[in-house]
Amino acid sequence: MNLILTNAKLVSMVDGTSGYDPSNPCSIVIENGVITHLLPECATTLDTYVSFPHLDCKGAIVTPGFIDPHTHLVFAGNRAEEFEARLQGESYESIAQRGGGINSTVQATRTASVESLITLALPRLDSLIKSGCTSVEIKSGYGLTLEDEAKMLVAAKSLEQHRRIRITTTLLAAHAVPVEFRNDADGYIEYVVSTIIPYVAEHKLADAVDVFCESIGFNLQQTERVFKAAVDHGLAIKGHTEQLSNLGGTQLAAQYQALSADHIEYLDEAGVLAIAQSGTVATLLPGAFYFLRETQLPPIQALRLHKVPMALGSDLNPGTSPFADLRLTMNMACTLFRLTPEEALRGVTCHAAQAIGQQDTLGKVAVGYTADLAIWDIAHPSELSYQLGMGELKHRVVNGVIEDVH
Ligand code: NIG
Ligand code: FE
């Protein structure tokens, strides 16, 4: 799609500090959904592209469209009762051990049809869109059978038919041991690697494979079996690692060149070094940290020191992060993790793009990049992390197509 935006103050997120400083007003030329020219503002610009649809940004800030690189946005039911139990003192782990937690959402999701999963997902997606998203990663993991995992992935991908949005999908069959395999986690992993992963790869239902590597999830050997199967089937790797304890899942993910290691509150220096060397993104999920009232902070200073790119995700899910708002995520990252607003913005743009393996086309406003943009009613990009319910998104552009946001 062709489009010209004039009088735009770019926050390009290109490397280096200048990518965060709003540019002087300029024009963005988009041809066939790709940014082809960034031009200093001058009267002749519009004459050259007279046939293109035109938006006068009136000096508004234009950022890359936000990317949420970690969500569990497709699910049925909710876990408000467990929230109440946790407020009474029960832990997330103990709820999981008594058959609640992930497995309670599995029960609700298994009985839902693809259509009802889509209907339930759309308002959540709309909320993420309002917070600036043009790309969202969505994981399965509440089906835990071939049929139900495939159903979740199909529902997730088909959201692209309902909204202007880019969806990437991740198979998270290794999210919890389902009730039918109680006391046989190895048996379930065998089913995941021999049946679910080959089917999902063959039918191109997912871009990546994820594992919940944790005492209430899967151990290192089980995690490695899943990573190996992902590699064998040409799928990228992600990990829920070091969320509640330090098992070494992040280092294992680094060994397998994972795109990202996510959560990582309990990651130690050796783990940070491992992902620094493998080029794995650290995806921070402050919503889950906040909602679980976690006190162990992720090793932000070590990540900075070793120049590990930090992405931010909403982790939108019914159990640990029921928040469909990436602006809230940015605010939490600054207040709880002490990220700077610049780091937070990189976390939902260029670094989030890297976390989904699309850093060459998404996450920056630059010539040759896909024209996914967000146009904001703010004076400075720090306001995106600073305030909520103010400094609204005015327009969004997905693949060169403009949409007003109400
Ligand atoms: O990212 N940690 C595991 N998975 C999700 C929680 C899923 C759930 O509790 O439903 C997370 O926190
Ligand atoms: Fe998660």
Short mmCIF file of C-alpha atoms and ligand atoms in Angstrom, two decimals:
data_model
loop_
_atom_site.label_atom_id
_atom_site.label_comp_id
_atom_site.label_asym_id
_atom_site.label_seq_id
_atom_site.Cartn_x
_atom_site.Cartn_y
_atom_site.Cartn_z
CA MET A 1 0.00 0.00 0.00
CA ASN A 2 1.19 3.54 -0.83
CA LEU A 3 0.95 6.40 1.64
CA ILE A 4 2.65 9.68 2.48
CA LEU A 5 2.83 11.09 5.98
CA THR A 6 3.92 14.72 6.29
CA ASN A 7 4.87 16.90 9.25
CA ALA A 8 5.88 13.83 11.29
CA LYS A 9 8.38 13.94 14.15
CA LEU A 10 10.13 10.60 13.90
CA VAL A 11 11.26 8.54 16.84
CA SER A 12 12.98 6.06 14.59
CA MET A 13 14.58 3.67 17.11
CA VAL A 14 17.55 3.26 14.79
CA ASP A 15 20.69 2.28 16.73
CA GLY A 16 22.33 4.98 18.81
CA THR A 17 20.77 7.62 21.01
CA SER A 18 19.57 9.82 18.13
CA GLY A 19 16.94 7.17 17.35
CA TYR A 20 15.10 8.25 20.48
CA ASP A 21 15.26 12.00 19.86
CA PRO A 22 12.24 13.26 17.90
CA SER A 23 13.44 14.44 14.48
CA ASN A 24 12.54 17.73 12.88
CA PRO A 25 9.22 17.47 11.02
CA CYS A 26 9.68 15.30 7.95
CA SER A 27 7.79 13.20 5.44
CA ILE A 28 7.59 9.41 5.32
CA VAL A 29 7.00 7.91 1.90
CA ILE A 30 5.57 4.39 1.85
CA GLU A 31 5.34 2.27 -1.28
CA ASN A 32 3.82 -1.20 -1.31
CA GLY A 33 3.85 -1.29 2.48
CA VAL A 34 7.55 -0.47 2.77
CA ILE A 35 9.19 2.82 3.86
CA THR A 36 11.03 4.05 0.76
CA HIS A 37 11.98 7.65 1.64
CA LEU A 38 12.37 9.79 4.73
CA LEU A 39 12.43 13.36 3.43
CA PRO A 40 13.03 16.69 5.10
CA GLU A 41 9.80 18.66 5.06
CA CYS A 42 9.52 20.80 1.93
CA ALA A 43 6.72 21.99 -0.28
CA THR A 44 7.65 19.86 -3.29
CA THR A 45 7.32 16.55 -1.44
CA LEU A 46 3.58 16.34 -1.82
CA ASP A 47 3.68 17.28 -5.53
CA THR A 48 5.92 14.28 -6.25
CA TYR A 49 3.57 11.83 -4.52
CA VAL A 50 0.32 13.51 -5.48
CA SER A 51 -1.44 10.23 -6.23
CA PHE A 52 -0.67 8.77 -2.77
CA PRO A 53 -3.14 8.87 0.14
CA HIS A 54 -1.87 11.61 2.47
CA LEU A 55 -1.93 12.18 6.22
CA ASP A 56 -0.73 15.46 7.74
CA CYS A 57 0.64 14.38 11.16
CA LYS A 58 0.61 18.04 12.32
CA GLY A 59 3.87 17.64 14.21
CA ALA A 60 2.81 14.47 16.06
CA ILE A 61 5.36 11.89 17.21
CA VAL A 62 5.64 8.81 14.97
CA THR A 63 7.18 5.64 16.42
CA PRO A 64 7.46 2.14 15.03
CA GLY A 65 4.25 0.21 15.67
CA PHE A 66 4.64 -1.61 18.96
CA ILE A 67 5.38 -5.32 19.02
CA ASP A 68 4.19 -7.47 21.91
CA PRO A 69 6.63 -10.41 21.72
CA HIS A 70 5.06 -12.58 24.44
CA THR A 71 1.34 -13.19 24.97
CA HIS A 72 -1.03 -16.02 25.78
CA LEU A 73 -3.90 -14.02 24.29
CA VAL A 74 -6.05 -16.96 23.16
CA PHE A 75 -7.79 -18.73 26.05
CA ALA A 76 -11.21 -19.37 27.56
CA GLY A 77 -12.38 -18.76 31.13
CA ASN A 78 -10.67 -16.66 33.74
CA ARG A 79 -8.89 -17.18 37.04
CA ALA A 80 -10.36 -14.45 39.26
CA GLU A 81 -10.99 -17.06 41.99
CA GLU A 82 -7.31 -17.98 42.03
CA PHE A 83 -6.47 -14.30 42.31
CA GLU A 84 -8.58 -14.22 45.45
CA ALA A 85 -6.89 -17.38 46.77
CA ARG A 86 -3.47 -15.84 46.21
CA LEU A 87 -4.55 -12.71 48.06
CA GLN A 88 -5.48 -15.03 50.96
CA GLY A 89 -1.89 -16.30 50.93
CA GLU A 90 -1.90 -19.35 48.63
CA SER A 91 1.06 -19.44 46.23
CA TYR A 92 0.97 -19.73 42.41
CA GLU A 93 2.89 -23.02 42.71
CA SER A 94 0.50 -24.49 45.27
CA ILE A 95 -2.53 -23.60 43.12
CA ALA A 96 -0.84 -25.36 40.18
CA GLN A 97 -0.04 -28.43 42.31
CA ARG A 98 -3.68 -28.86 43.32
CA GLY A 99 -4.75 -28.92 39.66
CA GLY A 100 -5.62 -25.24 39.29
CA GLY A 101 -3.44 -22.73 37.48
CA ILE A 102 -2.60 -23.47 33.86
CA ASN A 103 -4.60 -26.73 33.95
CA SER A 104 -7.79 -24.91 34.94
CA THR A 105 -7.48 -22.69 31.85
CA VAL A 106 -6.74 -25.86 29.84
CA GLN A 107 -10.07 -27.30 30.94
CA ALA A 108 -11.96 -24.20 29.80
CA THR A 109 -10.02 -23.86 26.54
CA ARG A 110 -10.49 -27.49 25.51
CA THR A 111 -14.26 -27.10 25.53
CA ALA A 112 -14.18 -23.90 23.42
CA SER A 113 -14.52 -23.88 19.63
CA VAL A 114 -12.15 -21.98 17.33
CA GLU A 115 -14.93 -19.42 16.77
CA SER A 116 -15.51 -18.82 20.46
CA LEU A 117 -11.76 -18.54 21.11
CA ILE A 118 -11.62 -15.84 18.42
CA THR A 119 -14.61 -14.02 19.92
CA LEU A 120 -12.97 -14.07 23.35
CA ALA A 121 -9.60 -12.99 21.96
CA LEU A 122 -10.75 -9.97 19.94
CA PRO A 123 -11.43 -7.54 22.82
CA ARG A 124 -8.02 -8.40 24.30
CA LEU A 125 -6.41 -7.79 20.94
CA ASP A 126 -8.32 -4.50 20.54
CA SER A 127 -6.94 -3.34 23.85
CA LEU A 128 -3.36 -4.17 22.79
CA ILE A 129 -3.99 -2.38 19.49
CA LYS A 130 -5.14 0.72 21.39
CA SER A 131 -1.88 0.68 23.29
CA GLY A 132 0.02 0.93 19.99
CA CYS A 133 0.54 -2.67 18.84
CA THR A 134 0.86 -3.57 15.20
CA SER A 135 2.38 -7.02 15.87
CA VAL A 136 1.52 -9.56 18.53
CA GLU A 137 3.09 -12.93 19.30
CA ILE A 138 0.55 -15.47 20.60
CA LYS A 139 1.35 -18.79 22.24
CA SER A 140 -0.68 -21.94 22.49
CA GLY A 141 -0.32 -23.91 25.72
CA TYR A 142 -3.86 -24.21 27.04
CA GLY A 143 -4.79 -27.17 24.83
CA LEU A 144 -2.10 -29.76 25.58
CA THR A 145 -3.45 -32.22 23.00
CA LEU A 146 -2.59 -32.13 19.32
CA GLU A 147 -6.13 -31.14 18.44
CA ASP A 148 -6.45 -28.41 21.06
CA GLU A 149 -3.01 -26.93 20.54
CA ALA A 150 -3.67 -26.78 16.79
CA LYS A 151 -7.07 -25.20 17.49
CA MET A 152 -5.45 -22.44 19.56
CA LEU A 153 -2.81 -21.73 16.90
CA VAL A 154 -5.43 -21.59 14.14
CA ALA A 155 -7.55 -19.20 16.24
CA ALA A 156 -4.50 -17.02 16.95
CA LYS A 157 -3.40 -16.75 13.34
CA SER A 158 -6.91 -16.08 12.07
CA LEU A 159 -7.08 -12.87 14.14
CA GLU A 160 -5.22 -11.33 11.18
CA GLN A 161 -8.45 -11.78 9.22
CA HIS A 162 -10.40 -9.75 11.78
CA ARG A 163 -8.06 -6.84 12.52
CA ARG A 164 -5.17 -4.96 10.90
CA ILE A 165 -2.48 -6.77 12.85
CA ARG A 166 0.52 -9.00 12.32
CA ILE A 167 0.39 -12.22 14.35
CA THR A 168 3.26 -14.61 15.00
CA THR A 169 2.45 -17.91 16.68
CA THR A 170 4.42 -20.03 19.12
CA LEU A 171 3.72 -23.62 20.09
CA LEU A 172 3.80 -23.92 23.89
CA ALA A 173 2.59 -27.51 24.20
CA ALA A 174 5.23 -27.95 26.94
CA HIS A 175 3.44 -25.50 29.24
CA ALA A 176 2.16 -27.92 31.90
CA VAL A 177 1.72 -31.65 32.33
CA PRO A 178 -1.92 -32.34 31.38
CA VAL A 179 -4.12 -34.40 33.72
CA GLU A 180 -4.11 -37.43 31.41
CA PHE A 181 -0.31 -37.63 31.86
CA ARG A 182 -0.29 -36.93 35.61
CA ASN A 183 2.93 -38.47 37.02
CA ASP A 184 4.23 -39.11 33.50
CA ALA A 185 5.79 -35.85 32.34
CA ASP A 186 8.30 -37.80 30.22
CA GLY A 187 5.45 -39.58 28.47
CA TYR A 188 3.82 -36.24 27.69
CA ILE A 189 7.10 -34.83 26.34
CA GLU A 190 7.41 -37.91 24.10
CA TYR A 191 3.94 -37.10 22.72
CA VAL A 192 4.92 -33.44 22.21
CA VAL A 193 8.12 -34.24 20.30
CA SER A 194 6.85 -37.20 18.29
CA THR A 195 3.32 -36.03 17.48
CA ILE A 196 2.56 -32.37 18.18
CA ILE A 197 5.75 -30.68 16.92
CA PRO A 198 5.92 -32.64 13.62
CA TYR A 199 2.25 -31.89 12.87
CA VAL A 200 2.52 -28.20 13.75
CA ALA A 201 5.68 -27.84 11.64
CA GLU A 202 4.21 -29.71 8.69
CA HIS A 203 1.07 -27.57 8.67
CA LYS A 204 3.02 -24.37 9.36
CA LEU A 205 0.89 -23.53 12.37
CA ALA A 206 3.71 -21.96 14.42
CA ASP A 207 6.84 -19.89 13.91
CA ALA A 208 8.53 -20.99 17.13
CA VAL A 209 8.42 -23.47 20.00
CA ASP A 210 8.45 -22.49 23.68
CA VAL A 211 8.83 -24.49 26.93
CA PHE A 212 7.96 -23.64 30.54
CA CYS A 213 11.20 -24.79 32.17
CA GLU A 214 10.36 -24.77 35.89
CA SER A 215 9.67 -27.09 38.81
CA ILE A 216 5.94 -26.81 38.07
CA GLY A 217 6.67 -27.12 34.33
CA PHE A 218 9.41 -29.21 32.73
CA ASN A 219 12.97 -30.05 33.80
CA LEU A 220 16.13 -29.41 31.81
CA GLN A 221 16.21 -32.80 30.09
CA GLN A 222 12.59 -32.55 29.04
CA THR A 223 13.16 -28.98 27.87
CA GLU A 224 16.15 -30.07 25.80
CA ARG A 225 14.13 -32.80 24.09
CA VAL A 226 11.62 -30.16 22.98
CA PHE A 227 14.35 -27.77 21.81
CA LYS A 228 15.97 -30.59 19.79
CA ALA A 229 12.68 -31.44 18.13
CA ALA A 230 12.12 -27.77 17.30
CA VAL A 231 15.55 -27.58 15.63
CA ASP A 232 14.87 -30.82 13.72
CA HIS A 233 11.67 -29.30 12.35
CA GLY A 234 13.13 -25.90 11.48
CA LEU A 235 11.25 -23.99 14.16
CA ALA A 236 12.71 -21.12 16.21
CA ILE A 237 13.08 -21.49 19.97
CA LYS A 238 11.87 -19.44 22.92
CA GLY A 239 11.81 -20.22 26.62
CA HIS A 240 9.89 -19.41 29.79
CA THR A 241 12.99 -19.64 31.93
CA GLU A 242 14.14 -18.67 35.42
CA GLN A 243 10.71 -17.27 36.31
CA LEU A 244 10.33 -18.82 39.78
CA SER A 245 13.75 -20.41 40.35
CA ASN A 246 17.17 -20.82 38.71
CA LEU A 247 17.07 -24.18 36.86
CA GLY A 248 19.48 -23.30 34.04
CA GLY A 249 16.85 -23.15 31.30
CA THR A 250 18.19 -19.86 29.99
CA GLN A 251 21.68 -21.28 29.44
CA LEU A 252 20.13 -24.25 27.68
CA ALA A 253 18.10 -21.88 25.50
CA ALA A 254 21.33 -20.02 24.69
CA GLN A 255 22.96 -23.30 23.66
CA TYR A 256 20.13 -23.77 21.18
CA GLN A 257 20.41 -20.18 19.89
CA ALA A 258 16.98 -19.29 21.17
CA LEU A 259 15.38 -16.09 19.92
CA SER A 260 14.51 -15.11 23.47
CA ALA A 261 14.61 -16.16 27.11
CA ASP A 262 11.56 -14.78 28.88
CA HIS A 263 10.82 -13.79 32.51
CA ILE A 264 14.40 -14.47 33.85
CA GLU A 265 13.89 -12.95 37.30
CA TYR A 266 16.15 -15.67 38.79
CA LEU A 267 18.84 -15.51 36.07
CA ASP A 268 22.42 -15.34 37.37
CA GLU A 269 25.51 -13.74 35.83
CA ALA A 270 26.55 -16.94 34.02
CA GLY A 271 23.14 -17.06 32.39
CA VAL A 272 23.42 -13.44 31.34
CA LEU A 273 26.81 -14.15 29.77
CA ALA A 274 25.40 -17.16 27.95
CA ILE A 275 22.61 -15.17 26.28
CA ALA A 276 24.99 -12.29 25.56
CA GLN A 277 27.10 -14.74 23.57
CA SER A 278 24.24 -16.47 21.77
CA GLY A 279 22.49 -13.23 20.77
CA THR A 280 19.35 -14.29 22.62
CA VAL A 281 17.01 -11.45 23.61
CA ALA A 282 16.03 -11.09 27.29
CA THR A 283 12.26 -10.60 27.28
CA LEU A 284 11.13 -8.98 30.52
CA LEU A 285 7.55 -9.46 31.68
CA PRO A 286 6.85 -6.95 34.46
CA GLY A 287 3.12 -7.68 34.42
CA ALA A 288 3.70 -11.21 35.78
CA PHE A 289 6.30 -9.90 38.27
CA TYR A 290 3.74 -7.40 39.55
CA PHE A 291 0.72 -9.70 39.60
CA LEU A 292 2.58 -12.53 41.38
CA ARG A 293 3.98 -9.96 43.83
CA GLU A 294 7.44 -11.29 42.97
CA THR A 295 10.33 -9.67 44.80
CA GLN A 296 13.30 -11.12 42.88
CA LEU A 297 14.23 -8.54 40.24
CA PRO A 298 15.62 -9.63 36.85
CA PRO A 299 19.37 -8.89 36.53
CA ILE A 300 18.87 -5.61 34.66
CA GLN A 301 22.29 -4.14 35.43
CA ALA A 302 24.11 -7.29 34.25
CA LEU A 303 21.97 -7.36 31.08
CA ARG A 304 22.96 -3.74 30.40
CA LEU A 305 26.61 -4.43 31.14
CA HIS A 306 26.73 -7.36 28.71
CA LYS A 307 24.66 -5.49 26.11
CA VAL A 308 21.86 -8.03 26.00
CA PRO A 309 18.87 -6.54 24.14
CA MET A 310 15.91 -6.27 26.50
CA ALA A 311 12.43 -6.72 25.04
CA LEU A 312 9.19 -6.15 26.95
CA GLY A 313 6.05 -8.24 26.67
CA SER A 314 2.62 -8.01 28.26
CA ASP A 315 2.59 -11.80 28.95
CA LEU A 316 -1.18 -11.33 28.67
CA ASN A 317 -2.67 -14.47 30.27
CA PRO A 318 -5.41 -15.27 32.81
CA GLY A 319 -3.12 -16.55 35.57
CA THR A 320 -0.11 -14.29 35.99
CA SER A 321 -0.66 -11.18 33.87
CA PRO A 322 -4.26 -10.29 33.00
CA PHE A 323 -3.26 -7.00 31.35
CA ALA A 324 -3.84 -6.22 27.68
CA ASP A 325 -1.92 -2.96 27.58
CA LEU A 326 1.66 -2.53 26.40
CA ARG A 327 1.79 1.06 27.72
CA LEU A 328 1.09 -0.35 31.19
CA THR A 329 3.88 -2.89 30.61
CA MET A 330 6.28 -0.03 29.75
CA ASN A 331 5.26 1.90 32.84
CA MET A 332 5.73 -1.19 35.04
CA ALA A 333 9.15 -1.86 33.47
CA CYS A 334 10.24 1.66 34.44
CA THR A 335 8.71 1.75 37.92
CA LEU A 336 9.39 -1.86 38.97
CA PHE A 337 12.55 -2.74 37.01
CA ARG A 338 14.00 0.80 36.72
CA LEU A 339 14.27 0.66 32.94
CA THR A 340 14.62 4.08 31.36
CA PRO A 341 11.71 5.18 29.14
CA GLU A 342 14.11 4.84 26.21
CA GLU A 343 14.89 1.24 27.14
CA ALA A 344 11.17 0.59 27.56
CA LEU A 345 10.46 1.96 24.09
CA ARG A 346 13.27 -0.13 22.57
CA GLY A 347 11.74 -3.05 24.45
CA VAL A 348 8.47 -2.83 22.53
CA THR A 349 9.99 -1.86 19.16
CA CYS A 350 13.44 -2.85 17.86
CA HIS A 351 14.25 -5.33 20.64
CA ALA A 352 10.79 -6.89 20.52
CA ALA A 353 11.28 -7.31 16.75
CA GLN A 354 14.49 -9.22 17.48
CA ALA A 355 12.65 -11.38 20.03
CA ILE A 356 10.35 -12.58 17.25
CA GLY A 357 13.18 -12.87 14.72
CA GLN A 358 12.01 -9.95 12.56
CA GLN A 359 14.59 -7.29 13.36
CA ASP A 360 15.42 -6.73 9.67
CA THR A 361 11.93 -5.62 8.74
CA LEU A 362 10.07 -4.53 11.88
CA GLY A 363 10.63 -2.31 14.91
CA LYS A 364 12.29 0.76 13.33
CA VAL A 365 11.23 3.69 11.19
CA ALA A 366 13.86 3.41 8.49
CA VAL A 367 14.09 3.06 4.72
CA GLY A 368 13.54 -0.57 3.74
CA TYR A 369 11.53 -1.38 6.88
CA THR A 370 7.90 -2.43 6.80
CA ALA A 371 5.55 0.53 7.28
CA ASP A 372 4.05 -0.42 10.66
CA LEU A 373 3.76 2.84 12.59
CA ALA A 374 2.07 4.45 15.57
CA ILE A 375 1.20 8.17 15.61
CA TRP A 376 0.86 9.66 19.09
CA ASP A 377 -0.62 12.73 20.70
CA ILE A 378 2.46 13.41 22.83
CA ALA A 379 5.36 15.88 22.83
CA HIS A 380 8.16 13.48 23.82
CA PRO A 381 8.53 9.66 23.68
CA SER A 382 9.16 9.44 27.45
CA GLU A 383 5.43 10.18 27.88
CA LEU A 384 4.66 6.71 26.47
CA SER A 385 6.09 5.14 29.64
CA TYR A 386 5.15 7.95 31.99
CA GLN A 387 1.40 8.27 31.71
CA LEU A 388 -1.58 5.98 31.21
CA GLY A 389 -4.95 6.98 29.80
CA MET A 390 -3.35 10.15 28.46
CA GLY A 391 -1.15 10.79 25.43
CA GLU A 392 -3.30 8.66 23.21
CA LEU A 393 -2.64 6.86 19.98
CA LYS A 394 -4.19 8.90 17.14
CA HIS A 395 -3.55 6.70 14.11
CA ARG A 396 -1.81 3.49 13.32
CA VAL A 397 -0.34 2.26 10.06
CA VAL A 398 -0.04 -1.45 9.30
CA ASN A 399 1.72 -2.47 6.12
CA GLY A 400 1.22 1.04 4.74
CA VAL A 401 -2.52 1.15 5.46
CA ILE A 402 -3.68 3.90 7.78
CA GLU A 403 -6.32 3.45 10.46
CA ASP A 404 -7.76 6.00 12.91
CA VAL A 405 -7.90 4.88 16.50
CA HIS A 406 -10.84 5.83 18.69
O1 NIG B 1 4.09 -16.59 31.33
N1 NIG B 1 4.81 -19.25 33.36
C1 NIG B 1 4.08 -19.87 32.67
N2 NIG B 1 3.20 -19.38 31.82
C2 NIG B 1 2.50 -18.15 31.95
C3 NIG B 1 1.41 -18.27 32.95
C4 NIG B 1 0.32 -19.07 32.44
C5 NIG B 1 -0.81 -19.21 33.39
O2 NIG B 1 -0.66 -19.14 34.63
O3 NIG B 1 -1.89 -19.43 32.84
C6 NIG B 1 3.42 -17.00 32.25
O4 NIG B 1 3.51 -16.49 33.38
FE FE B 2 4.21 -16.38 29.41
#
